[in-house]
Coordinates of C-alpha atoms in Angstrom, one line a residue:
X102 CA 63.5 10.9 -55.8
X103 CA 65.9 14.0 -55.3
X104 CA 69.4 13.7 -54.0
X105 CA 70.2 13.7 -50.4
X106 CA 67.2 11.3 -49.5
X107 CA 64.7 14.1 -49.9
X108 CA 61.2 12.9 -51.0
X109 CA 59.2 13.9 -54.1
X110 CA 56.9 16.8 -53.6
X111 CA 54.1 14.7 -55.3
X112 CA 52.6 11.6 -53.5
X113 CA 54.7 8.6 -54.1
X114 CA 53.2 5.1 -53.2
X115 CA 56.2 3.2 -54.5
X116 CA 57.7 0.4 -52.5
X117 CA 61.4 0.4 -51.5
X118 CA 63.1 -2.7 -50.0
X119 CA 59.7 -4.3 -49.3
X120 CA 58.6 -1.5 -47.0
X121 CA 56.3 1.5 -47.5
X122 CA 57.8 4.8 -48.0
X123 CA 57.6 7.4 -45.4
X124 CA 54.8 9.9 -46.2
X125 CA 55.9 13.6 -46.2
X126 CA 54.6 16.1 -43.7
X127 CA 52.9 19.4 -44.5
X128 CA 51.6 20.7 -47.7
X129 CA 53.4 22.3 -50.7
X130 CA 56.6 24.1 -49.6
X131 CA 55.6 24.2 -45.9
X132 CA 56.7 20.9 -44.4
X133 CA 56.8 20.4 -40.6
X134 CA 59.4 18.4 -38.7
X135 CA 58.8 14.8 -37.9
X136 CA 57.7 14.0 -34.5
X137 CA 61.0 12.7 -33.5
X138 CA 62.6 16.0 -34.5
X139 CA 60.3 18.2 -32.5
X140 CA 61.3 20.1 -29.4
X141 CA 61.9 17.8 -26.4
X142 CA 58.9 18.9 -24.6
X143 CA 56.7 17.3 -27.2
X144 CA 58.7 14.1 -27.6
X145 CA 57.3 12.4 -24.5
X146 CA 53.7 13.6 -24.9
X147 CA 51.0 11.8 -26.9
X148 CA 50.6 14.5 -29.6
X149 CA 52.6 16.4 -32.3
X150 CA 53.8 20.0 -32.0
X151 CA 51.5 23.0 -32.6
X152 CA 50.9 23.3 -36.4
X153 CA 52.2 26.9 -36.3
X154 CA 55.7 25.5 -35.3
X155 CA 56.2 24.3 -38.8
X156 CA 56.4 27.9 -40.0
X157 CA 59.6 28.4 -37.9
X158 CA 61.6 25.8 -39.9
X159 CA 63.5 26.3 -43.1
X160 CA 61.6 26.4 -46.4
X161 CA 63.5 23.1 -47.4
X162 CA 62.0 19.7 -47.7
X163 CA 61.6 17.7 -44.4
X164 CA 64.2 14.8 -44.3
X165 CA 62.8 11.4 -44.7
X166 CA 63.4 9.1 -41.9
X167 CA 64.7 5.6 -42.3
X168 CA 62.2 3.4 -44.0
X169 CA 62.3 0.9 -41.2
X170 CA 60.8 3.4 -38.7
X171 CA 57.1 3.0 -37.9
X172 CA 54.7 4.8 -40.2
X173 CA 53.4 7.9 -38.6
X174 CA 50.0 9.5 -39.6
X175 CA 49.9 13.0 -41.1
X176 CA 48.9 15.7 -38.8
X177 CA 45.3 16.9 -38.9
X178 CA 44.8 20.2 -37.2
X179 CA 41.1 19.6 -36.8
X180 CA 41.3 16.2 -34.9
X181 CA 41.2 15.9 -31.2
X182 CA 45.0 15.5 -31.1
X183 CA 47.7 13.5 -32.8
X184 CA 47.7 10.8 -30.1
X185 CA 47.2 7.3 -31.1
X186 CA 44.6 5.6 -29.0
X187 CA 47.0 3.2 -27.6
X188 CA 49.4 6.0 -26.6
X189 CA 46.8 7.8 -24.3
X190 CA 47.7 8.0 -20.5
X191 CA 46.1 5.0 -18.7
X192 CA 45.8 2.9 -21.9
X193 CA 47.7 0.1 -20.3
X194 CA 45.4 0.0 -17.4
X195 CA 42.3 -0.2 -19.7
X196 CA 43.8 -2.9 -21.8
X197 CA 44.4 -4.9 -18.6
X198 CA 40.8 -4.7 -17.8
X199 CA 39.9 -5.7 -21.3
X200 CA 42.0 -8.8 -21.0
X201 CA 40.3 -9.7 -17.8
X202 CA 36.9 -9.2 -19.3
X203 CA 37.9 -11.4 -22.3
X204 CA 38.8 -14.1 -19.8
X205 CA 35.4 -14.0 -18.2
X206 CA 32.7 -16.0 -19.9
X207 CA 30.0 -13.9 -21.6
X208 CA 26.7 -14.8 -23.2
X209 CA 25.8 -14.0 -26.7
X210 CA 22.9 -12.0 -27.3
X211 CA 20.6 -15.0 -28.2
X212 CA 22.2 -17.5 -25.9
X213 CA 19.8 -18.7 -23.2
X214 CA 20.9 -17.9 -19.7
X215 CA 20.2 -19.8 -16.5
X216 CA 19.0 -16.8 -14.6
X217 CA 15.8 -16.5 -16.6
X218 CA 12.8 -18.9 -16.4
X219 CA 10.9 -18.1 -19.6
X220 CA 12.1 -18.2 -23.1
X221 CA 10.6 -17.3 -26.3
X222 CA 11.2 -19.6 -29.3
X223 CA 10.8 -18.2 -32.8
X224 CA 10.8 -20.3 -36.1
X225 CA 11.4 -17.9 -39.0
X226 CA 9.1 -18.8 -41.9
X227 CA 7.2 -21.1 -39.5
X228 CA 3.8 -20.0 -40.4
X229 CA 3.8 -22.1 -43.5
X230 CA 4.2 -25.3 -41.3
X231 CA 1.3 -27.1 -39.7
X232 CA 1.4 -26.7 -35.9
X233 CA 1.1 -30.3 -35.1
X234 CA 3.8 -31.3 -37.6
X235 CA 6.3 -28.7 -36.5
X236 CA 5.8 -29.2 -32.7
X237 CA 6.0 -33.0 -33.2
X238 CA 9.3 -32.6 -35.1
X239 CA 10.8 -30.4 -32.5
X240 CA 9.8 -32.5 -29.7
X241 CA 11.2 -35.7 -31.4
X242 CA 14.5 -33.9 -32.3
X243 CA 14.9 -32.1 -29.0
X244 CA 17.0 -34.0 -26.3
X245 CA 14.7 -32.7 -23.4
X246 CA 10.9 -33.0 -23.4
X247 CA 9.0 -29.8 -23.4
X248 CA 5.5 -28.4 -23.6
X249 CA 5.1 -25.4 -25.9
X250 CA 3.0 -22.4 -24.4
X251 CA 0.9 -19.9 -26.3
X252 CA 1.8 -21.0 -29.7
X253 CA 0.9 -18.3 -32.3
X254 CA 2.1 -16.8 -35.5
X255 CA 3.2 -13.3 -36.2
X256 CA 3.7 -12.4 -39.9
X257 CA 5.7 -15.4 -41.4
X258 CA 7.2 -16.5 -38.0
X259 CA 5.9 -19.0 -35.5
X260 CA 6.4 -18.4 -31.8
X261 CA 5.9 -20.3 -28.6
X262 CA 7.2 -20.1 -25.0
X263 CA 9.1 -22.6 -23.0
X264 CA 9.6 -22.3 -19.1
X265 CA 13.1 -24.0 -18.9
X266 CA 16.4 -22.7 -19.8
X267 CA 17.7 -26.2 -20.3
X268 CA 15.1 -26.8 -22.9
X269 CA 15.8 -23.5 -24.6
X270 CA 19.5 -24.5 -25.0
X271 CA 18.4 -27.9 -26.4
X272 CA 16.2 -26.3 -29.0
X273 CA 18.9 -23.9 -30.0
X274 CA 21.3 -26.8 -30.5
X275 CA 19.1 -28.5 -33.0
X276 CA 18.6 -25.4 -35.2
X277 CA 19.4 -26.1 -38.8
X278 CA 20.1 -29.7 -38.1
X279 CA 17.0 -30.9 -39.9
X280 CA 15.0 -30.0 -42.9
X281 CA 11.4 -29.5 -43.8
X282 CA 9.4 -31.3 -46.5
X283 CA 10.9 -28.8 -49.1
X284 CA 14.4 -29.7 -48.0
X285 CA 14.9 -26.2 -46.2
X286 CA 16.7 -26.2 -43.0
X287 CA 14.6 -25.3 -40.1
X288 CA 16.0 -22.3 -38.0
X289 CA 15.3 -22.0 -34.3
X290 CA 15.9 -18.8 -32.3
X291 CA 15.5 -18.5 -28.6
X292 CA 15.9 -15.6 -26.2
X293 CA 14.9 -14.9 -22.6
X294 CA 11.6 -13.0 -22.0
X295 CA 9.1 -12.3 -19.2
X296 CA 6.4 -14.9 -18.5
X297 CA 3.6 -14.8 -21.1
X298 CA 0.8 -12.7 -19.9
X299 CA -1.7 -13.2 -22.7
X300 CA -4.9 -13.8 -21.1
X301 CA -6.5 -17.0 -22.3
X302 CA -9.6 -18.7 -20.8
X303 CA -9.8 -22.4 -20.8
X304 CA -12.4 -23.9 -23.1
X305 CA -15.1 -26.3 -21.9
X306 CA -13.1 -29.2 -23.3
X307 CA -9.9 -28.2 -21.6
X308 CA -11.8 -27.8 -18.3
X309 CA -13.1 -31.4 -18.8
X310 CA -9.6 -32.8 -19.3
X311 CA -8.4 -30.7 -16.3
X312 CA -11.2 -32.1 -14.1
X313 CA -10.4 -35.7 -15.2
X314 CA -6.8 -35.1 -14.4
X315 CA -7.5 -33.8 -10.9
X316 CA -10.0 -36.7 -10.2
X317 CA -7.1 -39.1 -11.1
X318 CA -4.8 -37.3 -8.8
X319 CA -7.2 -37.0 -5.8
X320 CA -6.9 -39.3 -2.8
X321 CA -10.3 -39.5 -1.1
X322 CA -9.1 -41.4 1.8
X323 CA -6.5 -38.8 2.7
X324 CA -8.7 -35.8 1.2
X325 CA -5.5 -34.9 -0.6
X326 CA -4.8 -33.5 -4.1
X327 CA -1.6 -34.0 -5.8
X328 CA -1.0 -31.2 -8.4
X329 CA 2.7 -31.7 -8.6
X330 CA 4.3 -30.9 -12.0
X331 CA 0.7 -30.7 -13.4
X332 CA 1.9 -28.9 -16.6
X333 CA 3.7 -32.2 -17.6
X334 CA 0.7 -34.5 -16.8
X335 CA 0.8 -37.2 -19.6
X336 CA -3.0 -37.0 -20.1
X337 CA -3.0 -33.2 -20.4
X338 CA 0.0 -33.2 -22.8
X339 CA -1.6 -35.9 -25.0
X340 CA -4.9 -33.9 -25.3
X341 CA -2.8 -30.7 -25.9
X342 CA -4.0 -28.8 -22.9
X343 CA -1.6 -26.2 -21.5
X344 CA -2.1 -25.8 -17.8
X345 CA 0.3 -23.2 -16.5
X346 CA -0.3 -22.6 -12.7
X347 CA 1.2 -19.1 -13.1
X348 CA -1.6 -18.2 -15.5
X349 CA -4.7 -16.8 -13.8
X350 CA -7.2 -18.6 -15.9
X351 CA -5.6 -21.9 -15.1
X352 CA -5.4 -21.3 -11.3
X353 CA -9.0 -20.1 -11.1
X354 CA -10.1 -23.2 -12.9
X355 CA -8.3 -25.4 -10.5
X356 CA -9.8 -23.5 -7.5
X357 CA -13.2 -23.6 -9.0
X358 CA -13.1 -27.5 -9.6
X359 CA -11.9 -27.7 -5.8
X360 CA -14.9 -25.6 -4.5
X361 CA -17.5 -27.5 -6.6
X362 CA -16.1 -31.0 -6.0
X363 CA -13.9 -31.3 -3.0
X364 CA -14.4 -28.3 -0.7
X365 CA -13.5 -30.5 2.2
X366 CA -10.0 -30.7 0.9
X367 CA -7.3 -31.0 3.7
X368 CA -4.1 -31.4 1.6
X369 CA -2.8 -29.7 -1.5
X370 CA 0.4 -30.3 -3.3
X371 CA 1.6 -27.6 -5.8
X372 CA 5.3 -28.4 -5.8
X373 CA 7.5 -28.3 -8.9
X374 CA 5.1 -26.0 -10.9
X375 CA 7.6 -23.1 -11.2
X376 CA 5.3 -20.8 -9.4
X377 CA 6.8 -17.4 -9.0
X378 CA 3.8 -15.6 -7.5
X379 CA 0.6 -16.6 -5.4
X380 CA -1.7 -13.8 -6.5
X381 CA -4.1 -16.2 -8.1
X382 CA -4.3 -18.3 -4.9
X383 CA -5.6 -15.3 -2.8
X384 CA -9.2 -16.9 -2.8
X385 CA -8.0 -20.3 -1.7
X386 CA -9.2 -19.9 1.8
X387 CA -12.7 -19.3 0.5
X388 CA -12.6 -22.3 -1.8
X389 CA -11.0 -24.7 0.5
X390 CA -11.6 -23.4 4.0
X391 CA -10.4 -26.7 5.7
X392 CA -7.1 -26.8 4.1
X393 CA -4.4 -27.7 6.6
X394 CA -1.4 -28.9 4.5
X395 CA 0.1 -27.1 1.6
X396 CA 3.3 -28.1 -0.3
X397 CA 4.8 -25.2 -2.3
X398 CA 8.4 -26.7 -2.5
X399 CA 10.6 -26.4 -5.5
X400 CA 9.1 -23.3 -7.1
X401 CA 10.3 -19.9 -7.8
X402 CA 8.9 -17.8 -5.1
X403 CA 11.4 -15.0 -4.4
X404 CA 9.7 -12.9 -1.6
X405 CA 8.0 -13.8 1.6
X406 CA 5.3 -11.2 0.8
X407 CA 4.0 -13.7 -1.6
X408 CA 2.8 -15.7 1.4
X409 CA 0.6 -12.8 2.5
X410 CA -1.8 -13.8 -0.4
X411 CA -2.6 -17.1 1.4
X412 CA -2.2 -16.2 5.1
X413 CA -6.0 -16.6 5.5
X414 CA -5.4 -20.5 5.5
X415 CA -5.1 -22.1 9.0
X416 CA -2.2 -24.2 7.8
X417 CA -0.5 -26.8 10.1
X418 CA 2.0 -28.2 7.6
X419 CA 3.8 -26.1 4.9
X420 CA 6.6 -26.9 2.6
X421 CA 8.7 -24.1 1.1
X422 CA 12.2 -25.7 0.5
X423 CA 13.6 -25.2 -2.9
X424 CA 12.2 -21.6 -3.3
X425 CA 14.6 -18.6 -3.7
X426 CA 12.9 -17.0 -0.7
X427 CA 14.4 -19.5 1.7
X428 CA 17.7 -17.9 1.2
X429 CA 16.7 -14.6 2.3
X430 CA 16.4 -15.3 6.0
X431 CA 19.6 -14.9 8.1
X432 CA 18.9 -18.1 10.2
X433 CA 16.4 -20.8 10.9
X434 CA 14.9 -18.8 13.8
X435 CA 14.0 -15.7 11.6
X436 CA 12.6 -18.2 8.9
X437 CA 10.3 -19.9 11.4
X438 CA 9.3 -16.5 13.0
X439 CA 8.2 -15.1 9.6
X440 CA 6.2 -18.1 8.8
X441 CA 4.5 -18.3 12.1
X442 CA 3.6 -14.7 11.9
X443 CA 1.4 -15.5 8.8
X444 CA 0.4 -19.1 10.0
X445 CA 0.1 -19.0 13.8
X446 CA -1.1 -22.7 13.9
X447 CA 1.8 -24.1 11.9
X448 CA 3.2 -27.4 13.5
X449 CA 5.5 -28.6 10.7
X450 CA 7.7 -26.6 8.2
X451 CA 9.7 -28.3 5.3
X452 CA 9.2 -31.6 7.0
X453 CA 10.5 -30.6 10.4
X454 CA 8.5 -30.5 13.6
X455 CA 8.0 -26.9 15.2
X456 CA 7.6 -26.3 18.8
X457 CA 3.8 -25.9 19.6
X458 CA 2.5 -22.3 19.0
X459 CA 1.4 -20.1 21.9
X460 CA -1.8 -18.7 20.7
X461 CA -5.2 -17.6 22.2
X462 CA -7.6 -19.4 20.0
X463 CA -10.9 -17.4 20.0
X464 CA -13.2 -19.0 17.5
X465 CA -16.4 -17.3 18.5
X466 CA -16.6 -13.6 17.6
X467 CA -16.7 -11.4 20.8
X468 CA -18.7 -8.2 21.2
X469 CA -18.1 -5.3 23.6
X470 CA -20.4 -5.1 26.6
X471 CA -23.2 -2.5 26.3
X472 CA -22.4 0.8 27.8
X473 CA -23.5 1.4 31.3
X474 CA -25.3 4.3 32.7
X475 CA -24.0 7.1 34.8
X476 CA -21.6 6.7 37.6
X477 CA -22.2 9.2 40.4
X478 CA -20.2 7.7 43.3
X479 CA -22.6 8.6 46.3
X480 CA -26.1 9.7 46.7
X481 CA -25.0 13.1 48.0
X482 CA -22.6 13.6 45.1
X483 CA -25.4 12.5 42.7
X484 CA -27.9 15.0 44.1
X485 CA -25.3 17.8 44.0
X486 CA -24.2 17.1 40.4
X487 CA -27.6 16.5 38.9
X488 CA -29.0 19.7 40.5
X489 CA -26.0 21.6 39.3
X490 CA -26.4 20.3 35.7
X491 CA -30.2 21.1 35.6
X492 CA -29.5 24.7 36.7
X493 CA -26.6 25.1 34.5
X494 CA -28.2 23.9 31.2
X495 CA -31.3 25.8 32.0
X496 CA -29.3 28.9 31.8
X497 CA -27.1 27.7 29.1
X498 CA -30.0 27.0 26.8
X499 CA -31.8 30.4 27.5
X500 CA -31.6 33.5 25.4
X501 CA -29.1 35.1 27.7
X502 CA -26.2 33.1 29.2
X503 CA -24.9 35.9 31.5
X504 CA -26.4 34.1 34.3
X505 CA -23.5 31.8 34.1
X506 CA -21.3 34.4 35.7
X507 CA -22.3 33.0 39.1
X508 CA -21.3 29.6 38.1
X509 CA -17.6 30.1 37.1
X510 CA -14.6 31.0 39.3
X511 CA -12.8 34.1 38.9
X512 CA -9.7 32.2 37.5
X513 CA -11.7 29.8 35.4
X514 CA -10.5 28.5 32.1
X515 CA -12.5 27.4 29.1
X516 CA -11.9 25.8 25.7
X517 CA -13.8 24.2 22.9
X518 CA -12.7 21.7 20.2
X519 CA -14.3 19.9 17.3
X520 CA -13.5 16.8 15.2
X521 CA -12.5 18.9 12.1
X522 CA -9.4 18.7 9.8
X523 CA -7.0 21.6 9.8
X524 CA -7.4 23.6 6.5
X525 CA -10.9 22.3 5.9
X526 CA -13.3 24.8 4.3
X527 CA -15.5 26.1 7.2
X528 CA -18.5 26.5 4.8
X529 CA -18.4 22.9 3.9
X530 CA -17.9 21.7 7.4
X531 CA -21.0 20.4 9.3
X532 CA -19.6 22.0 12.4
X533 CA -18.8 25.2 10.7
X534 CA -20.3 27.4 13.3
X535 CA -17.8 26.0 15.7
X536 CA -14.8 26.1 13.3
X537 CA -13.1 29.3 14.2
X538 CA -13.2 28.6 18.0
X539 CA -11.9 25.1 17.9
X540 CA -8.8 24.5 20.1
X541 CA -8.0 21.0 18.9
X542 CA -4.4 20.6 19.9
X543 CA -3.9 17.8 17.2
X544 CA -4.9 20.4 14.5
X545 CA -3.7 23.7 15.9
X546 CA 0.1 23.8 15.9
X547 CA 0.7 27.6 16.4
X548 CA 1.4 28.4 20.0
X549 CA -0.1 32.0 19.7
X550 CA -3.3 30.7 18.4
X551 CA -3.5 28.0 21.0
X552 CA -3.1 30.6 23.7
X553 CA -5.7 32.9 22.1
X554 CA -8.4 30.1 21.9
X555 CA -8.0 29.3 25.7
X556 CA -10.4 31.6 27.4
X557 CA -9.2 32.7 30.9
X558 CA -11.1 34.7 33.6
X559 CA -14.8 34.5 34.4
X560 CA -15.9 37.4 32.1
X561 CA -14.0 36.1 29.2
X562 CA -15.4 32.7 29.6
X563 CA -19.0 33.8 29.8
X564 CA -18.5 36.2 27.0
X565 CA -17.2 33.4 24.9
X566 CA -20.1 31.0 25.7
X567 CA -22.6 33.8 25.0
X568 CA -21.2 34.0 21.4
X569 CA -21.8 30.4 20.7
X570 CA -25.0 29.3 18.7
X571 CA -28.2 28.9 20.8
X572 CA -28.9 25.3 21.8
X573 CA -31.4 23.0 23.4
X574 CA -29.9 20.0 25.2
X575 CA -31.6 16.6 25.6
X576 CA -31.3 15.9 29.4
X577 CA -32.6 12.4 28.8
X578 CA -29.4 11.6 26.8
X579 CA -27.0 12.7 29.6
X580 CA -24.4 10.2 30.9
X581 CA -22.6 11.5 33.9
X582 CA -19.3 10.0 35.3
X583 CA -17.6 11.1 38.4
X584 CA -13.8 10.7 37.5
X585 CA -12.2 12.3 40.6
X586 CA -13.4 13.6 43.9
X587 CA -12.0 15.0 47.2
X588 CA -13.0 17.4 49.8
X589 CA -11.9 20.4 47.8
X590 CA -12.3 19.2 44.2
X591 CA -14.9 17.3 41.9
X592 CA -14.2 16.2 38.3
X593 CA -17.0 15.0 36.3
X594 CA -17.7 14.1 32.6
X595 CA -21.1 14.8 30.7
X596 CA -21.9 13.1 27.5
X597 CA -25.1 13.7 25.7
X598 CA -26.7 15.4 22.6
X599 CA -28.2 18.8 21.7
X600 CA -29.5 20.6 18.9
X601 CA -28.9 24.1 17.4
X602 CA -31.9 26.2 17.5
X603 CA -30.6 29.1 15.4
X604 CA -29.2 29.2 12.0
X605 CA -29.9 26.8 9.1
X606 CA -27.8 23.9 9.9
X607 CA -28.5 20.7 7.9
X608 CA -27.6 18.6 10.8
X609 CA -29.1 20.2 13.9
X610 CA -28.3 17.3 16.2
X611 CA -24.8 17.2 17.7
X612 CA -23.1 15.2 20.3
X613 CA -20.8 16.6 23.0
X614 CA -18.5 15.6 25.8
X615 CA -17.8 18.1 28.5
X616 CA -15.5 17.9 31.3
X617 CA -16.0 20.0 34.3
X618 CA -13.6 20.6 37.2
X619 CA -15.3 22.3 40.1
X620 CA -14.6 23.4 43.6
X621 CA -17.0 24.2 46.5
X622 CA -18.8 27.5 46.4
X623 CA -19.7 29.9 49.2
X624 CA -23.4 29.1 49.0
X625 CA -22.9 25.3 49.1
X626 CA -23.0 24.9 45.3
X627 CA -20.1 24.4 42.8
X628 CA -17.8 26.9 41.2
X629 CA -16.3 25.9 37.8
X630 CA -12.5 26.3 37.5
X631 CA -12.2 24.4 34.2
X632 CA -14.6 23.8 31.4
X633 CA -13.4 21.7 28.3
X634 CA -16.1 20.9 25.7
X635 CA -15.7 18.6 22.6
X636 CA -18.5 18.7 19.9
X637 CA -18.8 16.2 17.2
X638 CA -21.5 15.0 14.8
X639 CA -24.0 12.7 16.3
X640 CA -24.2 9.1 15.2
X641 CA -27.2 7.7 13.5
X642 CA -28.4 6.0 16.6
X643 CA -27.9 9.1 18.6
X644 CA -29.9 11.1 16.2
X645 CA -32.7 8.6 16.3
X646 CA -33.0 8.5 20.2
X647 CA -32.6 12.3 20.5
X648 CA -35.8 14.2 21.6
X649 CA -37.7 11.2 20.8
X650 CA -40.1 11.3 23.7
X651 CA -42.2 14.3 25.0
X652 CA -40.6 14.0 28.3
X653 CA -40.6 17.3 30.2
X654 CA -37.2 19.0 29.8
X655 CA -36.1 22.5 30.8
X656 CA -37.4 25.0 28.4
X657 CA -34.8 26.5 26.0
X658 CA -36.4 29.8 26.5
X659 CA -38.7 31.3 29.3
X660 CA -42.2 30.0 29.0
X661 CA -44.6 32.8 28.6
X662 CA -47.2 32.9 31.5
X663 CA -50.4 34.6 30.6
X664 CA -52.4 33.4 33.5
X665 CA -51.7 32.7 37.2
X666 CA -50.3 29.3 37.7
X667 CA -52.6 27.0 39.7
X668 CA -50.1 26.2 42.5
X669 CA -52.5 23.8 44.2
X670 CA -52.6 21.6 41.1
X671 CA -48.8 21.8 40.8
X672 CA -48.5 20.6 44.4
X673 CA -51.1 17.9 44.0
X674 CA -49.3 16.6 40.9
X675 CA -45.9 16.8 42.7
X676 CA -47.3 14.7 45.5
X677 CA -48.9 12.2 43.0
X678 CA -45.7 11.8 40.8
X679 CA -43.0 12.5 43.2
X680 CA -41.3 15.0 40.9
X681 CA -40.2 18.4 41.9
X682 CA -42.5 21.5 41.4
X683 CA -40.7 22.6 38.3
X684 CA -41.1 19.3 36.4
X685 CA -44.7 18.9 37.6
X686 CA -45.5 22.3 36.4
X687 CA -43.9 21.6 33.0
X688 CA -45.7 18.4 32.6
X689 CA -49.0 19.8 33.4
X690 CA -48.3 22.7 31.0
X691 CA -47.5 20.3 28.2
X692 CA -50.7 18.6 28.6
X693 CA -52.9 21.8 28.7
X694 CA -53.3 21.7 32.4
X695 CA -55.3 18.5 32.2
X696 CA -54.5 16.6 35.3
X697 CA -55.7 13.1 34.2
X698 CA -54.0 13.3 30.8
X699 CA -50.7 14.5 32.5
X700 CA -51.0 11.6 34.9
X701 CA -51.4 9.1 32.2
X702 CA -48.4 10.4 30.2
X703 CA -46.4 10.5 33.3
X704 CA -47.1 6.9 34.3
X705 CA -46.3 5.8 30.7
X706 CA -43.0 7.5 30.6
X707 CA -42.1 6.4 34.1
X708 CA -42.7 2.7 33.1
X709 CA -40.6 3.1 30.1
X710 CA -37.7 4.7 32.3
X711 CA -37.7 7.8 30.2
X712 CA -37.9 10.5 33.0
X713 CA -34.5 11.7 34.0
X714 CA -33.4 11.5 37.6
X715 CA -33.1 15.1 37.8
X716 CA -37.0 15.4 37.8
X717 CA -37.2 13.8 41.2
X718 CA -34.7 15.9 43.0
X719 CA -36.5 18.3 45.3

């Protein structure tokens, strides 16, 4: 050691006075100042001065501080700073948090916790043991009784599941407290896990044991089945039958036995079975349709949605106390309301009587009454409307619809809509010929397009109608309803079917609903001020009935007449049938002007009620 208390240039690990010697700073002849000798601005920081500041000092050796000073680390220019971890700002605050966390209890990684239901038990090197010997040894040594579930071996280890945290803790406590036949200590490892989901069907022998167990638990006088804590049934445990109600195969076997042996079951107790879901009970209302009493208390149901699986039952008594879902409701009223929503006939809940429910018990299925015929108010309006429809559709179904100019008011409006989704490919739509003209307000959102598709003024309306596909309407299918009437206005709705007579449509028969608003015309007829038509695909029944009879209907095109019409025969047939001249002539023409054949056809159709009323308006 040099004089003046300076250190050796070489490293020195010698002791002095029972304390470590202070290490020198820097390398070679360049030795930086100690932290305490640095500029004041660095003394209260958590890091040493800049390494370049050492070059500003003299070339002499740095003075060694007193050996009793705390040892300081050598400066490392490539570190994140010379601060010690405990000197960082806010370190005291972190330490205080650490102290708090040390005071709170924590669970080791393999320590069973109470917030889990299922635990996996592992026996290292357990494959070499006989299953019966190992399970019997564990059951005799464990302080709590348990039933192993899904015992299996993986490599050299043996595994099984238990459904109780207290049992898992008890098994862990006896780990390495007993030895096997070779005097090796048996190790037991436990950790929480999801419920075992390995599908396993019950064998025939297990089903027989389960059936005997259920027979022992069934009360024929009360028609009640007690399946409380069935997994711990002594007979099942003695026969090594694992019945876990949460397992699909087990619950299905229970329901199957109920359906085959006691379908008249009225009461079922499934309490204390640690049920955490009711998915496998979804068919219970089919297996036991008369079930009125159900006990699900002391299980692990966590959501009221689980009850939706069994809401097909007409329960009158239900127990749910002891399930976590009961704590989700803010008060008793909301709890009762949620249960009554699923089980309207509930009279008793968790052993407490409920007020009688207010329900409308309709056991027999109801059907809607059949659709009635047309409603035409008075005879005068009936004659006026039917005559108008006959004339209108005779012109509408012709080759040229310009004749409709005399039917519409100068300020008339017209629109058409179809039952077709917006954005659907017109070529794939069965109503594709009407697609571009559809003004379905639920589909067309653009105001500009809505305005464009609304046809205004008589010429625009008739021009629009003239562009639509040629049609033939079945007047026999028409149902006409008068919805509003006054001295100056008449509103009526027409429902019926028609077919497209041009193009190659795969579904030629369509159904339509058309709303007409009319005002009185100068010639005593009607002028349309509003025409709104909705077109859809016809139903199977409508297609079957459409154009099914050869009843005379207005022709879709002018009938070519090559010979004078025998007016005397038409008048005679009109007097005979009561039909007007046009329908009488059409009936004779359809039957080749054979008066007797036309009369027979007329009488037959009239008896069947298939001749429309417009045929008798003169």
